[in-house]
Amino acid sequence: MLALLYLCLLALLASVQANTEKVIFTGPASITIPEDVHPGLDALQLESLSPARRTLRKQLAVRFPTKRDPSLAQSWYLLEGLEEGRRYEVRICWAATQPTVFSLDTHTITDVFATPSLIQALAVYAEERQEEEYPVDAVSRHQQPLATSVSTLFLQICAAAGYFTLNETLMREPPAVDVDIILDPYILNVFPQSLLPTAAYITVLAVASYSLSGAIWAWLRQVGSQTPRPHAA
Ligand SMILES: *[C@@H]1O[C@H](CO)[C@@H](O)[C@H](O)[C@H]1NC(C)=O
């Protein structure tokens, strides 16, 4: 019965969170980052999500893909401190007033550095970010150096504006979208940790109504047995 309730709950959540996109993945095996890759990773100065820092509030660039240039706006993050074999999800949530189509992907470090299109996209993002957004910040920013043996993934977010406007200025430069990016570890690899309070609430409710209905039934039977039955004998 509880399993059924959880299913209903999940179905409900899926229909409510219209402005959520997510990707589910398992923590990769820890790898030792090769010496030649390590400085490169640090230099990218990517922001990261980890079990210790599970939410990022960001403004993400979006694009209107065109026939001539169908590319999407990309943002890259690191998912650090993962546990090998554990299941996680990353969600991105945004307001309905900023219609956007997001797609999320995770890539292992090895894959990114072995795939020219990925490493190029990542380099472009890191360069633009450091030039435009963080010229001063980059120096003062405290960044924990990556450990040499880590369970880490790259998170790639692609964004396309999900509306159309006759305003050409807006079509060329759609405003950035406010988002929350959330890393959510699964409990026992089946249940997102952040849903736990809701699940606990439903469980308490289910157990309470079950015992309450039992008590009411017992009371009704008692009342019934005391009242003389009109059609009895
Ligand atoms: C187009 O959008 C920009 C940015 O929001 C605005 O400043 C401008 O007035 C708009 N132009 C027209 C013709 O509506």
PDB file of C-alpha atoms and ligand atoms in Angstrom:
ATOM      1  CA  MET A   1       0.000   0.000   0.000  1.00  0.00           C
ATOM      2  CA  LEU A   2       2.838   2.376   0.870  1.00  0.00           C
ATOM      3  CA  ALA A   3       4.563   1.611  -2.397  1.00  0.00           C
ATOM      4  CA  LEU A   4       1.364   2.568  -4.187  1.00  0.00           C
ATOM      5  CA  LEU A   5       1.220   5.843  -2.276  1.00  0.00           C
ATOM      6  CA  TYR A   6       4.802   6.644  -3.223  1.00  0.00           C
ATOM      7  CA  LEU A   7       3.964   5.999  -6.857  1.00  0.00           C
ATOM      8  CA  CYS A   8       0.983   8.357  -6.682  1.00  0.00           C
ATOM      9  CA  LEU A   9       3.198  10.936  -4.998  1.00  0.00           C
ATOM     10  CA  LEU A  10       5.843  10.653  -7.677  1.00  0.00           C
ATOM     11  CA  ALA A  11       3.236  10.925 -10.434  1.00  0.00           C
ATOM     12  CA  LEU A  12       1.862  14.019  -8.724  1.00  0.00           C
ATOM     13  CA  LEU A  13       5.282  15.613  -8.438  1.00  0.00           C
ATOM     14  CA  ALA A  14       6.051  14.854 -12.064  1.00  0.00           C
ATOM     15  CA  SER A  15       2.930  16.693 -13.161  1.00  0.00           C
ATOM     16  CA  VAL A  16       3.416  19.653 -10.810  1.00  0.00           C
ATOM     17  CA  GLN A  17       7.048  20.396 -11.568  1.00  0.00           C
ATOM     18  CA  ALA A  18       6.490  21.450 -15.149  1.00  0.00           C
ATOM     19  CA  ASN A  19       9.539  23.666 -15.032  1.00  0.00           C
ATOM     20  CA  THR A  20      11.980  21.048 -13.921  1.00  0.00           C
ATOM     21  CA  GLU A  21      14.393  19.076 -16.008  1.00  0.00           C
ATOM     22  CA  LYS A  22      16.598  16.434 -14.514  1.00  0.00           C
ATOM     23  CA  VAL A  23      19.269  13.860 -15.168  1.00  0.00           C
ATOM     24  CA  ILE A  24      19.796  10.696 -13.105  1.00  0.00           C
ATOM     25  CA  PHE A  25      23.237   9.130 -12.905  1.00  0.00           C
ATOM     26  CA  THR A  26      25.485   6.959 -10.733  1.00  0.00           C
ATOM     27  CA  GLY A  27      28.696   8.136  -9.113  1.00  0.00           C
ATOM     28  CA  PRO A  28      31.600   7.064 -11.334  1.00  0.00           C
ATOM     29  CA  ALA A  29      34.596   5.095 -10.137  1.00  0.00           C
ATOM     30  CA  SER A  30      37.273   7.241  -8.559  1.00  0.00           C
ATOM     31  CA  ILE A  31      40.025   7.963 -10.993  1.00  0.00           C
ATOM     32  CA  THR A  32      43.426   9.452 -10.564  1.00  0.00           C
ATOM     33  CA  ILE A  33      43.533  12.524 -12.702  1.00  0.00           C
ATOM     34  CA  PRO A  34      46.572  12.418 -14.998  1.00  0.00           C
ATOM     35  CA  GLU A  35      49.223  15.050 -14.294  1.00  0.00           C
ATOM     36  CA  ASP A  36      48.744  16.734 -17.645  1.00  0.00           C
ATOM     37  CA  VAL A  37      44.990  17.087 -17.168  1.00  0.00           C
ATOM     38  CA  HIS A  38      45.057  18.273 -13.558  1.00  0.00           C
ATOM     39  CA  PRO A  39      46.294  21.860 -14.087  1.00  0.00           C
ATOM     40  CA  GLY A  40      43.845  22.170 -16.961  1.00  0.00           C
ATOM     41  CA  LEU A  41      40.917  21.239 -14.719  1.00  0.00           C
ATOM     42  CA  ASP A  42      41.916  23.780 -12.077  1.00  0.00           C
ATOM     43  CA  ALA A  43      42.367  26.497 -14.665  1.00  0.00           C
ATOM     44  CA  LEU A  44      38.799  26.051 -15.885  1.00  0.00           C
ATOM     45  CA  GLN A  45      37.606  27.513 -12.546  1.00  0.00           C
ATOM     46  CA  LEU A  46      34.245  25.814 -12.869  1.00  0.00           C
ATOM     47  CA  GLU A  47      31.756  26.117 -10.072  1.00  0.00           C
ATOM     48  CA  SER A  48      30.877  22.833  -8.470  1.00  0.00           C
ATOM     49  CA  LEU A  49      28.053  20.987  -6.776  1.00  0.00           C
ATOM     50  CA  SER A  50      28.824  18.367  -4.156  1.00  0.00           C
ATOM     51  CA  PRO A  51      26.986  16.592  -1.329  1.00  0.00           C
ATOM     52  CA  ALA A  52      28.273  19.402   0.906  1.00  0.00           C
ATOM     53  CA  ARG A  53      27.008  22.128  -1.427  1.00  0.00           C
ATOM     54  CA  ARG A  54      23.879  20.871  -3.078  1.00  0.00           C
ATOM     55  CA  THR A  55      22.290  23.988  -4.548  1.00  0.00           C
ATOM     56  CA  LEU A  56      23.486  26.685  -6.911  1.00  0.00           C
ATOM     57  CA  ARG A  57      21.332  29.706  -7.761  1.00  0.00           C
ATOM     58  CA  LYS A  58      22.426  31.012 -11.147  1.00  0.00           C
ATOM     59  CA  GLN A  59      21.443  33.132 -14.089  1.00  0.00           C
ATOM     60  CA  LEU A  60      21.984  31.025 -17.182  1.00  0.00           C
ATOM     61  CA  ALA A  61      22.468  32.393 -20.666  1.00  0.00           C
ATOM     62  CA  VAL A  62      19.999  31.143 -23.275  1.00  0.00           C
ATOM     63  CA  ARG A  63      19.926  31.394 -27.078  1.00  0.00           C
ATOM     64  CA  PHE A  64      17.401  31.262 -29.855  1.00  0.00           C
ATOM     65  CA  PRO A  65      18.850  28.570 -32.105  1.00  0.00           C
ATOM     66  CA  THR A  66      18.589  29.584 -35.759  1.00  0.00           C
ATOM     67  CA  LYS A  67      18.903  27.638 -39.004  1.00  0.00           C
ATOM     68  CA  ARG A  68      22.280  29.229 -39.631  1.00  0.00           C
ATOM     69  CA  ASP A  69      23.549  28.612 -36.108  1.00  0.00           C
ATOM     70  CA  PRO A  70      21.610  25.851 -34.334  1.00  0.00           C
ATOM     71  CA  SER A  71      23.966  25.808 -31.343  1.00  0.00           C
ATOM     72  CA  LEU A  72      22.572  26.274 -27.840  1.00  0.00           C
ATOM     73  CA  ALA A  73      23.886  28.276 -24.921  1.00  0.00           C
ATOM     74  CA  GLN A  74      25.990  26.010 -22.704  1.00  0.00           C
ATOM     75  CA  SER A  75      26.966  26.073 -19.055  1.00  0.00           C
ATOM     76  CA  TRP A  76      29.375  23.664 -17.397  1.00  0.00           C
ATOM     77  CA  TYR A  77      29.725  22.646 -13.761  1.00  0.00           C
ATOM     78  CA  LEU A  78      31.615  20.032 -11.794  1.00  0.00           C
ATOM     79  CA  LEU A  79      29.847  17.382  -9.704  1.00  0.00           C
ATOM     80  CA  GLU A  80      32.351  16.560  -6.998  1.00  0.00           C
ATOM     81  CA  GLY A  81      32.640  14.336  -3.952  1.00  0.00           C
ATOM     82  CA  LEU A  82      30.364  11.669  -5.418  1.00  0.00           C
ATOM     83  CA  GLU A  83      30.236   8.136  -4.079  1.00  0.00           C
ATOM     84  CA  GLU A  84      31.069   5.418  -6.545  1.00  0.00           C
ATOM     85  CA  GLY A  85      27.966   3.430  -7.510  1.00  0.00           C
ATOM     86  CA  ARG A  86      25.524   5.670  -5.666  1.00  0.00           C
ATOM     87  CA  ARG A  87      22.598   7.074  -7.594  1.00  0.00           C
ATOM     88  CA  TYR A  88      22.060  10.839  -7.814  1.00  0.00           C
ATOM     89  CA  GLU A  89      19.918  13.252  -9.719  1.00  0.00           C
ATOM     90  CA  VAL A  90      20.581  16.826 -10.751  1.00  0.00           C
ATOM     91  CA  ARG A  91      17.521  19.010 -11.226  1.00  0.00           C
ATOM     92  CA  ILE A  92      17.258  22.409 -12.769  1.00  0.00           C
ATOM     93  CA  CYS A  93      14.216  24.504 -11.808  1.00  0.00           C
ATOM     94  CA  TRP A  94      13.087  27.750 -13.355  1.00  0.00           C
ATOM     95  CA  ALA A  95      10.068  30.040 -13.402  1.00  0.00           C
ATOM     96  CA  ALA A  96       7.216  29.502 -15.841  1.00  0.00           C
ATOM     97  CA  THR A  97       7.493  33.180 -16.776  1.00  0.00           C
ATOM     98  CA  GLN A  98      10.801  32.448 -18.525  1.00  0.00           C
ATOM     99  CA  PRO A  99       9.972  29.639 -20.973  1.00  0.00           C
ATOM    100  CA  THR A 100      13.175  27.747 -21.687  1.00  0.00           C
ATOM    101  CA  VAL A 101      14.148  24.331 -22.956  1.00  0.00           C
ATOM    102  CA  PHE A 102      16.991  22.889 -20.904  1.00  0.00           C
ATOM    103  CA  SER A 103      18.830  19.658 -21.440  1.00  0.00           C
ATOM    104  CA  LEU A 104      21.194  18.181 -18.883  1.00  0.00           C
ATOM    105  CA  ASP A 105      24.039  15.759 -19.495  1.00  0.00           C
ATOM    106  CA  THR A 106      26.778  14.307 -17.361  1.00  0.00           C
ATOM    107  CA  HIS A 107      30.173  13.332 -18.742  1.00  0.00           C
ATOM    108  CA  THR A 108      33.153  11.641 -17.133  1.00  0.00           C
ATOM    109  CA  ILE A 109      36.431  13.524 -17.121  1.00  0.00           C
ATOM    110  CA  THR A 110      37.933  10.921 -19.413  1.00  0.00           C
ATOM    111  CA  ASP A 111      35.092  11.282 -21.945  1.00  0.00           C
ATOM    112  CA  VAL A 112      35.309  15.052 -22.027  1.00  0.00           C
ATOM    113  CA  PHE A 113      39.050  15.130 -22.557  1.00  0.00           C
ATOM    114  CA  ALA A 114      38.792  12.423 -25.233  1.00  0.00           C
ATOM    115  CA  THR A 115      35.976  14.094 -27.212  1.00  0.00           C
ATOM    116  CA  PRO A 116      37.055  17.143 -29.236  1.00  0.00           C
ATOM    117  CA  SER A 117      33.549  18.670 -29.457  1.00  0.00           C
ATOM    118  CA  LEU A 118      33.069  18.440 -25.677  1.00  0.00           C
ATOM    119  CA  ILE A 119      36.466  19.788 -24.694  1.00  0.00           C
ATOM    120  CA  GLN A 120      35.994  22.620 -27.151  1.00  0.00           C
ATOM    121  CA  ALA A 121      32.559  23.549 -25.797  1.00  0.00           C
ATOM    122  CA  LEU A 122      33.913  23.412 -22.267  1.00  0.00           C
ATOM    123  CA  ALA A 123      36.890  25.593 -23.134  1.00  0.00           C
ATOM    124  CA  VAL A 124      34.681  28.183 -24.824  1.00  0.00           C
ATOM    125  CA  TYR A 125      32.404  28.334 -21.775  1.00  0.00           C
ATOM    126  CA  ALA A 126      35.298  28.656 -19.317  1.00  0.00           C
ATOM    127  CA  GLU A 127      36.962  31.351 -21.380  1.00  0.00           C
ATOM    128  CA  GLU A 128      33.830  33.448 -21.863  1.00  0.00           C
ATOM    129  CA  ARG A 129      32.939  33.157 -18.200  1.00  0.00           C
ATOM    130  CA  GLN A 130      36.362  34.239 -17.031  1.00  0.00           C
ATOM    131  CA  GLU A 131      36.438  37.168 -19.471  1.00  0.00           C
ATOM    132  CA  GLU A 132      32.940  38.463 -19.005  1.00  0.00           C
ATOM    133  CA  GLU A 133      31.708  37.541 -15.603  1.00  0.00           C
ATOM    134  CA  TYR A 134      34.573  37.061 -13.239  1.00  0.00           C
ATOM    135  CA  PRO A 135      37.527  39.265 -14.156  1.00  0.00           C
ATOM    136  CA  VAL A 136      37.980  40.493 -10.588  1.00  0.00           C
ATOM    137  CA  ASP A 137      36.346  37.637  -8.798  1.00  0.00           C
ATOM    138  CA  ALA A 138      38.568  34.993 -10.315  1.00  0.00           C
ATOM    139  CA  VAL A 139      41.572  36.051  -8.266  1.00  0.00           C
ATOM    140  CA  SER A 140      39.883  36.374  -4.904  1.00  0.00           C
ATOM    141  CA  ARG A 141      37.719  33.307  -5.396  1.00  0.00           C
ATOM    142  CA  HIS A 142      38.695  30.577  -3.036  1.00  0.00           C
ATOM    143  CA  GLN A 143      38.736  27.353  -4.931  1.00  0.00           C
ATOM    144  CA  GLN A 144      39.538  24.095  -3.269  1.00  0.00           C
ATOM    145  CA  PRO A 145      42.147  22.382  -5.386  1.00  0.00           C
ATOM    146  CA  LEU A 146      40.843  19.126  -6.805  1.00  0.00           C
ATOM    147  CA  ALA A 147      42.089  16.047  -5.035  1.00  0.00           C
ATOM    148  CA  THR A 148      44.073  13.854  -7.372  1.00  0.00           C
ATOM    149  CA  SER A 149      41.825  10.823  -6.928  1.00  0.00           C
ATOM    150  CA  VAL A 150      38.193  11.760  -7.275  1.00  0.00           C
ATOM    151  CA  SER A 151      34.730  10.617  -8.230  1.00  0.00           C
ATOM    152  CA  THR A 152      33.844  13.616 -10.347  1.00  0.00           C
ATOM    153  CA  LEU A 153      31.621  14.296 -13.343  1.00  0.00           C
ATOM    154  CA  PHE A 154      31.102  17.226 -15.630  1.00  0.00           C
ATOM    155  CA  LEU A 155      27.564  18.603 -15.835  1.00  0.00           C
ATOM    156  CA  GLN A 156      26.690  20.151 -19.173  1.00  0.00           C
ATOM    157  CA  ILE A 157      23.551  22.289 -19.388  1.00  0.00           C
ATOM    158  CA  CYS A 158      22.236  23.379 -22.787  1.00  0.00           C
ATOM    159  CA  ALA A 159      19.586  26.080 -22.952  1.00  0.00           C
ATOM    160  CA  ALA A 160      17.319  27.329 -25.729  1.00  0.00           C
ATOM    161  CA  ALA A 161      14.756  30.068 -25.311  1.00  0.00           C
ATOM    162  CA  GLY A 162      11.328  28.431 -25.431  1.00  0.00           C
ATOM    163  CA  TYR A 163       9.308  31.322 -26.847  1.00  0.00           C
ATOM    164  CA  PHE A 164       9.175  33.560 -29.892  1.00  0.00           C
ATOM    165  CA  THR A 165       9.102  37.328 -30.121  1.00  0.00           C
ATOM    166  CA  LEU A 166       8.906  39.866 -32.919  1.00  0.00           C
ATOM    167  CA  ASN A 167      11.351  42.061 -31.018  1.00  0.00           C
ATOM    168  CA  GLU A 168      14.642  41.489 -32.831  1.00  0.00           C
ATOM    169  CA  THR A 169      16.757  42.811 -29.964  1.00  0.00           C
ATOM    170  CA  LEU A 170      15.223  40.181 -27.707  1.00  0.00           C
ATOM    171  CA  MET A 171      15.624  37.459 -30.340  1.00  0.00           C
ATOM    172  CA  ARG A 172      19.344  38.233 -30.628  1.00  0.00           C
ATOM    173  CA  GLU A 173      19.976  38.560 -26.915  1.00  0.00           C
ATOM    174  CA  PRO A 174      17.318  36.839 -24.824  1.00  0.00           C
ATOM    175  CA  PRO A 175      17.663  37.701 -21.129  1.00  0.00           C
ATOM    176  CA  ALA A 176      19.374  35.187 -18.856  1.00  0.00           C
ATOM    177  CA  VAL A 177      17.102  32.783 -16.965  1.00  0.00           C
ATOM    178  CA  ASP A 178      17.105  32.464 -13.165  1.00  0.00           C
ATOM    179  CA  VAL A 179      17.572  28.851 -12.158  1.00  0.00           C
ATOM    180  CA  ASP A 180      18.270  26.637  -9.190  1.00  0.00           C
ATOM    181  CA  ILE A 181      20.556  23.703  -9.881  1.00  0.00           C
ATOM    182  CA  ILE A 182      20.170  20.975  -7.264  1.00  0.00           C
ATOM    183  CA  LEU A 183      22.211  17.845  -6.630  1.00  0.00           C
ATOM    184  CA  ASP A 184      20.090  15.221  -4.885  1.00  0.00           C
ATOM    185  CA  PRO A 185      21.597  11.932  -3.632  1.00  0.00           C
ATOM    186  CA  TYR A 186      19.235   8.944  -3.636  1.00  0.00           C
ATOM    187  CA  ILE A 187      18.578   7.005  -0.463  1.00  0.00           C
ATOM    188  CA  LEU A 188      19.229   3.282  -0.984  1.00  0.00           C
ATOM    189  CA  ASN A 189      19.482   4.192  -4.662  1.00  0.00           C
ATOM    190  CA  VAL A 190      15.681   4.365  -5.030  1.00  0.00           C
ATOM    191  CA  PHE A 191      14.448   7.566  -3.455  1.00  0.00           C
ATOM    192  CA  PRO A 192      15.659  11.183  -3.777  1.00  0.00           C
ATOM    193  CA  GLN A 193      16.775  12.481  -0.380  1.00  0.00           C
ATOM    194  CA  SER A 194      14.926  15.781  -0.746  1.00  0.00           C
ATOM    195  CA  LEU A 195      11.603  13.937  -1.075  1.00  0.00           C
ATOM    196  CA  LEU A 196      12.117  12.282   2.291  1.00  0.00           C
ATOM    197  CA  PRO A 197      10.111  14.783   4.390  1.00  0.00           C
ATOM    198  CA  THR A 198       7.167  14.482   1.973  1.00  0.00           C
ATOM    199  CA  ALA A 199       7.388  10.703   2.044  1.00  0.00           C
ATOM    200  CA  ALA A 200       7.536  10.679   5.836  1.00  0.00           C
ATOM    201  CA  TYR A 201       4.466  12.925   5.959  1.00  0.00           C
ATOM    202  CA  ILE A 202       2.494  10.662   3.607  1.00  0.00           C
ATOM    203  CA  THR A 203       3.538   7.604   5.613  1.00  0.00           C
ATOM    204  CA  VAL A 204       2.430   9.142   8.910  1.00  0.00           C
ATOM    205  CA  LEU A 205      -0.823  10.187   7.275  1.00  0.00           C
ATOM    206  CA  ALA A 206      -1.402   6.696   5.864  1.00  0.00           C
ATOM    207  CA  VAL A 207      -0.643   4.947   9.156  1.00  0.00           C
ATOM    208  CA  ALA A 208      -2.758   7.436  11.120  1.00  0.00           C
ATOM    209  CA  SER A 209      -5.767   7.118   8.832  1.00  0.00           C
ATOM    210  CA  TYR A 210      -5.431   3.325   8.850  1.00  0.00           C
ATOM    211  CA  SER A 211      -5.532   3.113  12.651  1.00  0.00           C
ATOM    212  CA  LEU A 212      -8.219   5.791  12.819  1.00  0.00           C
ATOM    213  CA  SER A 213     -10.434   3.913  10.370  1.00  0.00           C
ATOM    214  CA  GLY A 214      -9.883   0.765  12.465  1.00  0.00           C
ATOM    215  CA  ALA A 215     -11.009   2.605  15.615  1.00  0.00           C
ATOM    216  CA  ILE A 216     -14.064   4.071  13.873  1.00  0.00           C
ATOM    217  CA  TRP A 217     -15.021   0.645  12.502  1.00  0.00           C
ATOM    218  CA  ALA A 218     -14.740  -0.896  15.973  1.00  0.00           C
ATOM    219  CA  TRP A 219     -16.875   1.909  17.406  1.00  0.00           C
ATOM    220  CA  LEU A 220     -19.521   1.498  14.693  1.00  0.00           C
ATOM    221  CA  ARG A 221     -19.712  -2.247  15.351  1.00  0.00           C
ATOM    222  CA  GLN A 222     -20.112  -1.584  19.050  1.00  0.00           C
ATOM    223  CA  VAL A 223     -22.878   0.962  18.437  1.00  0.00           C
ATOM    224  CA  GLY A 224     -24.494  -1.428  15.956  1.00  0.00           C
ATOM    225  CA  SER A 225     -24.542  -4.315  18.433  1.00  0.00           C
ATOM    226  CA  GLN A 226     -26.122  -2.163  21.160  1.00  0.00           C
ATOM    227  CA  THR A 227     -28.938  -0.770  18.987  1.00  0.00           C
ATOM    228  CA  PRO A 228     -31.907  -3.138  18.682  1.00  0.00           C
ATOM    229  CA  ARG A 229     -32.305  -4.127  15.048  1.00  0.00           C
ATOM    230  CA  PRO A 230     -35.683  -3.152  13.607  1.00  0.00           C
ATOM    231  CA  HIS A 231     -35.901  -6.287  11.436  1.00  0.00           C
ATOM    232  CA  ALA A 232     -34.485  -8.666  14.012  1.00  0.00           C
ATOM    233  CA  ALA A 233     -36.591 -11.776  14.648  1.00  0.00           C
TER     234      ALA A 233
HETATM  235  C1  LIG B   1      12.764  45.127 -27.581  1.00  0.00           C
HETATM  236  O1  LIG B   1      13.224  44.634 -26.330  1.00  0.00           O
HETATM  237  C2  LIG B   1      14.160  45.476 -25.698  1.00  0.00           C
HETATM  238  C3  LIG B   1      14.699  44.749 -24.481  1.00  0.00           C
HETATM  239  O2  LIG B   1      13.674  44.280 -23.653  1.00  0.00           O
HETATM  240  C4  LIG B   1      13.476  46.793 -25.371  1.00  0.00           C
HETATM  241  O3  LIG B   1      14.393  47.666 -24.732  1.00  0.00           O
HETATM  242  C5  LIG B   1      12.953  47.437 -26.655  1.00  0.00           C
HETATM  243  O4  LIG B   1      12.210  48.590 -26.337  1.00  0.00           O
HETATM  244  C6  LIG B   1      12.069  46.445 -27.406  1.00  0.00           C
HETATM  245  N1  LIG B   1      11.749  47.011 -28.711  1.00  0.00           N
HETATM  246  C7  LIG B   1      10.506  47.047 -29.204  1.00  0.00           C
HETATM  247  C8  LIG B   1      10.344  47.600 -30.571  1.00  0.00           C
HETATM  248  O5  LIG B   1       9.543  46.655 -28.548  1.00  0.00           O
END
